Amino acid sequence: MHLVYPAVLSALLFCTGLYGVLARRNAILVLMSVELMLNAVNLDLVAFDVWLSKAAAETLHSGQALTLFTIAIAAAEIGIGLAIVLAVYRNRGSSDIDRLRDSAEGPDDGTDGDGTGDGTDDDGTDGDAATAPAAGKTEATA
């Protein structure tokens, strides 16, 4: 078998995964796309290992061993990633990546909290976290 066939298939899988990471909004689908990219790399590792083992009489099959390590790391990554996504979904009610990013950044239109842009909130304060009372901080963390 030629090396071109698994290499082209691996490139197609990797490009599909890359498109999924860049275009998807759901965190679960992004994690699945990352797994698809890792599987494309695993396919390349095994294909090159088989191709190089034909040239050498005695081989260590290091490509296949590295593939096993990659599979183990990918399993740990998907477990931790799903745990994070579930925790975010329970806290925020959505796993939409754009909504999570927008809520973390705050208002980006150049205005302050009341929308006037004059530097003060409705109560006349400047709205800084340093001037906020300590009781509000404990309520936000509880």
PDB file of C-alpha atoms in Angstrom:
ATOM      1  CA  MET A   1       0.000   0.000   0.000  1.00  0.00           C
ATOM      2  CA  HIS A   2       1.239   3.474  -0.830  1.00  0.00           C
ATOM      3  CA  LEU A   3       1.836   6.057   1.849  1.00  0.00           C
ATOM      4  CA  VAL A   4      -0.244   8.593  -0.080  1.00  0.00           C
ATOM      5  CA  TYR A   5      -3.645   7.053   0.713  1.00  0.00           C
ATOM      6  CA  PRO A   6      -3.513   7.274   4.521  1.00  0.00           C
ATOM      7  CA  ALA A   7      -1.748  10.648   4.311  1.00  0.00           C
ATOM      8  CA  VAL A   8      -4.533  12.129   2.157  1.00  0.00           C
ATOM      9  CA  LEU A   9      -7.210  10.620   4.402  1.00  0.00           C
ATOM     10  CA  SER A  10      -5.424  12.011   7.441  1.00  0.00           C
ATOM     11  CA  ALA A  11      -5.210  15.465   5.858  1.00  0.00           C
ATOM     12  CA  LEU A  12      -8.936  15.397   5.090  1.00  0.00           C
ATOM     13  CA  LEU A  13      -9.762  14.332   8.654  1.00  0.00           C
ATOM     14  CA  PHE A  14      -7.515  17.030  10.083  1.00  0.00           C
ATOM     15  CA  CYS A  15      -9.042  19.737   7.870  1.00  0.00           C
ATOM     16  CA  THR A  16     -12.540  18.610   8.846  1.00  0.00           C
ATOM     17  CA  GLY A  17     -11.591  18.825  12.515  1.00  0.00           C
ATOM     18  CA  LEU A  18      -9.995  22.227  12.033  1.00  0.00           C
ATOM     19  CA  TYR A  19     -13.153  23.500  10.348  1.00  0.00           C
ATOM     20  CA  GLY A  20     -15.188  22.146  13.249  1.00  0.00           C
ATOM     21  CA  VAL A  21     -13.013  23.929  15.802  1.00  0.00           C
ATOM     22  CA  LEU A  22     -13.165  27.242  13.953  1.00  0.00           C
ATOM     23  CA  ALA A  23     -16.825  27.215  12.861  1.00  0.00           C
ATOM     24  CA  ARG A  24     -18.754  25.537  15.675  1.00  0.00           C
ATOM     25  CA  ARG A  25     -20.370  27.384  18.532  1.00  0.00           C
ATOM     26  CA  ASN A  26     -21.159  24.430  20.786  1.00  0.00           C
ATOM     27  CA  ALA A  27     -18.375  23.407  23.157  1.00  0.00           C
ATOM     28  CA  ILE A  28     -19.179  19.690  22.824  1.00  0.00           C
ATOM     29  CA  LEU A  29     -18.804  19.847  19.039  1.00  0.00           C
ATOM     30  CA  VAL A  30     -15.512  21.722  19.417  1.00  0.00           C
ATOM     31  CA  LEU A  31     -14.212  18.931  21.672  1.00  0.00           C
ATOM     32  CA  MET A  32     -15.330  16.335  19.123  1.00  0.00           C
ATOM     33  CA  SER A  33     -13.487  18.245  16.394  1.00  0.00           C
ATOM     34  CA  VAL A  34     -10.309  18.276  18.487  1.00  0.00           C
ATOM     35  CA  GLU A  35     -10.649  14.501  18.868  1.00  0.00           C
ATOM     36  CA  LEU A  36     -11.003  14.188  15.087  1.00  0.00           C
ATOM     37  CA  MET A  37      -7.771  16.129  14.633  1.00  0.00           C
ATOM     38  CA  LEU A  38      -5.973  13.887  17.135  1.00  0.00           C
ATOM     39  CA  ASN A  39      -7.218  10.798  15.304  1.00  0.00           C
ATOM     40  CA  ALA A  40      -5.870  12.207  12.045  1.00  0.00           C
ATOM     41  CA  VAL A  41      -2.448  12.532  13.669  1.00  0.00           C
ATOM     42  CA  ASN A  42      -2.739   8.961  14.992  1.00  0.00           C
ATOM     43  CA  LEU A  43      -3.470   7.706  11.493  1.00  0.00           C
ATOM     44  CA  ASP A  44      -0.350   9.454  10.205  1.00  0.00           C
ATOM     45  CA  LEU A  45       1.782   8.007  13.005  1.00  0.00           C
ATOM     46  CA  VAL A  46       0.686   4.444  12.274  1.00  0.00           C
ATOM     47  CA  ALA A  47       0.988   4.876   8.489  1.00  0.00           C
ATOM     48  CA  PHE A  48       4.525   6.228   8.725  1.00  0.00           C
ATOM     49  CA  ASP A  49       5.459   3.521  11.212  1.00  0.00           C
ATOM     50  CA  VAL A  50       4.298   0.798   8.816  1.00  0.00           C
ATOM     51  CA  TRP A  51       6.007   2.509   5.893  1.00  0.00           C
ATOM     52  CA  LEU A  52       9.311   2.876   7.760  1.00  0.00           C
ATOM     53  CA  SER A  53       9.185  -0.674   9.132  1.00  0.00           C
ATOM     54  CA  LYS A  54       9.321  -2.037   5.584  1.00  0.00           C
ATOM     55  CA  ALA A  55      12.651  -0.263   5.061  1.00  0.00           C
ATOM     56  CA  ALA A  56      14.313  -1.498   8.268  1.00  0.00           C
ATOM     57  CA  ALA A  57      14.696  -5.131   9.187  1.00  0.00           C
ATOM     58  CA  GLU A  58      14.391  -4.601  12.921  1.00  0.00           C
ATOM     59  CA  THR A  59      11.987  -1.920  14.134  1.00  0.00           C
ATOM     60  CA  LEU A  60      10.706  -0.770  17.483  1.00  0.00           C
ATOM     61  CA  HIS A  61       7.276   0.347  16.197  1.00  0.00           C
ATOM     62  CA  SER A  62       7.656   3.677  17.937  1.00  0.00           C
ATOM     63  CA  GLY A  63       4.876   5.225  15.848  1.00  0.00           C
ATOM     64  CA  GLN A  64       2.363   2.739  17.185  1.00  0.00           C
ATOM     65  CA  ALA A  65       3.591   3.202  20.748  1.00  0.00           C
ATOM     66  CA  LEU A  66       3.276   6.971  20.397  1.00  0.00           C
ATOM     67  CA  THR A  67      -0.239   6.465  19.054  1.00  0.00           C
ATOM     68  CA  LEU A  68      -1.192   4.581  22.209  1.00  0.00           C
ATOM     69  CA  PHE A  69       0.107   7.442  24.348  1.00  0.00           C
ATOM     70  CA  THR A  70      -1.826   9.920  22.206  1.00  0.00           C
ATOM     71  CA  ILE A  71      -5.024   7.910  22.640  1.00  0.00           C
ATOM     72  CA  ALA A  72      -4.545   7.869  26.421  1.00  0.00           C
ATOM     73  CA  ILE A  73      -3.936  11.629  26.520  1.00  0.00           C
ATOM     74  CA  ALA A  74      -6.964  12.232  24.292  1.00  0.00           C
ATOM     75  CA  ALA A  75      -9.157  10.174  26.636  1.00  0.00           C
ATOM     76  CA  ALA A  76      -7.994  12.232  29.614  1.00  0.00           C
ATOM     77  CA  GLU A  77      -8.484  15.455  27.670  1.00  0.00           C
ATOM     78  CA  ILE A  78     -12.042  14.610  26.671  1.00  0.00           C
ATOM     79  CA  GLY A  79     -12.898  13.596  30.237  1.00  0.00           C
ATOM     80  CA  ILE A  80     -11.634  16.857  31.697  1.00  0.00           C
ATOM     81  CA  GLY A  81     -13.115  18.879  28.843  1.00  0.00           C
ATOM     82  CA  LEU A  82     -16.560  17.362  29.292  1.00  0.00           C
ATOM     83  CA  ALA A  83     -16.397  17.960  33.037  1.00  0.00           C
ATOM     84  CA  ILE A  84     -15.593  21.629  32.431  1.00  0.00           C
ATOM     85  CA  VAL A  85     -18.352  21.980  29.839  1.00  0.00           C
ATOM     86  CA  LEU A  86     -20.907  20.368  32.166  1.00  0.00           C
ATOM     87  CA  ALA A  87     -19.865  22.647  35.039  1.00  0.00           C
ATOM     88  CA  VAL A  88     -20.176  25.731  32.828  1.00  0.00           C
ATOM     89  CA  TYR A  89     -23.548  24.535  31.528  1.00  0.00           C
ATOM     90  CA  ARG A  90     -24.845  24.048  35.063  1.00  0.00           C
ATOM     91  CA  ASN A  91     -23.692  27.509  36.140  1.00  0.00           C
ATOM     92  CA  ARG A  92     -24.624  29.517  33.044  1.00  0.00           C
ATOM     93  CA  GLY A  93     -27.326  27.428  31.369  1.00  0.00           C
ATOM     94  CA  SER A  94     -25.606  27.351  27.981  1.00  0.00           C
ATOM     95  CA  SER A  95     -22.586  25.754  26.371  1.00  0.00           C
ATOM     96  CA  ASP A  96     -22.511  28.293  23.531  1.00  0.00           C
ATOM     97  CA  ILE A  97     -18.917  29.496  23.188  1.00  0.00           C
ATOM     98  CA  ASP A  98     -19.784  32.983  21.923  1.00  0.00           C
ATOM     99  CA  ARG A  99     -22.180  33.619  24.808  1.00  0.00           C
ATOM    100  CA  LEU A 100     -19.598  32.454  27.336  1.00  0.00           C
ATOM    101  CA  ARG A 101     -16.921  34.662  25.851  1.00  0.00           C
ATOM    102  CA  ASP A 102     -19.247  37.693  25.694  1.00  0.00           C
ATOM    103  CA  SER A 103     -20.378  37.301  29.293  1.00  0.00           C
ATOM    104  CA  ALA A 104     -16.786  37.020  30.505  1.00  0.00           C
ATOM    105  CA  GLU A 105     -15.619  40.172  28.719  1.00  0.00           C
ATOM    106  CA  GLY A 106     -18.356  42.535  29.908  1.00  0.00           C
ATOM    107  CA  PRO A 107     -19.652  45.535  27.944  1.00  0.00           C
ATOM    108  CA  ASP A 108     -17.419  46.281  24.986  1.00  0.00           C
ATOM    109  CA  ASP A 109     -19.212  49.321  23.586  1.00  0.00           C
ATOM    110  CA  GLY A 110     -17.083  51.833  25.521  1.00  0.00           C
ATOM    111  CA  THR A 111     -19.801  52.739  27.973  1.00  0.00           C
ATOM    112  CA  ASP A 112     -19.976  52.185  31.669  1.00  0.00           C
ATOM    113  CA  GLY A 113     -22.671  50.240  33.498  1.00  0.00           C
ATOM    114  CA  ASP A 114     -25.567  52.670  32.805  1.00  0.00           C
ATOM    115  CA  GLY A 115     -24.783  53.138  29.088  1.00  0.00           C
ATOM    116  CA  THR A 116     -24.098  56.896  29.200  1.00  0.00           C
ATOM    117  CA  GLY A 117     -20.323  56.807  28.853  1.00  0.00           C
ATOM    118  CA  ASP A 118     -19.834  59.618  31.349  1.00  0.00           C
ATOM    119  CA  GLY A 119     -17.832  57.488  33.766  1.00  0.00           C
ATOM    120  CA  THR A 120     -20.490  57.330  36.473  1.00  0.00           C
ATOM    121  CA  ASP A 121     -23.216  54.800  37.147  1.00  0.00           C
ATOM    122  CA  ASP A 122     -26.847  55.649  37.920  1.00  0.00           C
ATOM    123  CA  ASP A 123     -26.044  56.183  41.607  1.00  0.00           C
ATOM    124  CA  GLY A 124     -23.334  58.757  40.838  1.00  0.00           C
ATOM    125  CA  THR A 125     -20.351  56.525  41.638  1.00  0.00           C
ATOM    126  CA  ASP A 126     -17.663  55.692  39.145  1.00  0.00           C
ATOM    127  CA  GLY A 127     -18.569  51.980  39.193  1.00  0.00           C
ATOM    128  CA  ASP A 128     -15.088  50.680  39.970  1.00  0.00           C
ATOM    129  CA  ALA A 129     -14.740  47.376  41.774  1.00  0.00           C
ATOM    130  CA  ALA A 130     -12.354  49.036  44.243  1.00  0.00           C
ATOM    131  CA  THR A 131     -15.156  51.325  45.523  1.00  0.00           C
ATOM    132  CA  ALA A 132     -17.719  48.513  45.774  1.00  0.00           C
ATOM    133  CA  PRO A 133     -18.667  47.495  49.299  1.00  0.00           C
ATOM    134  CA  ALA A 134     -17.191  44.300  50.724  1.00  0.00           C
ATOM    135  CA  ALA A 135     -20.665  42.840  51.299  1.00  0.00           C
ATOM    136  CA  GLY A 136     -21.336  42.852  47.544  1.00  0.00           C
ATOM    137  CA  LYS A 137     -18.175  40.881  46.954  1.00  0.00           C
ATOM    138  CA  THR A 138     -19.155  38.183  49.417  1.00  0.00           C
ATOM    139  CA  GLU A 139     -22.614  37.908  47.876  1.00  0.00           C
ATOM    140  CA  ALA A 140     -21.142  37.505  44.406  1.00  0.00           C
ATOM    141  CA  THR A 141     -18.870  34.674  45.470  1.00  0.00           C
ATOM    142  CA  ALA A 142     -21.441  32.824  47.586  1.00  0.00           C
TER     143      ALA A 142
END
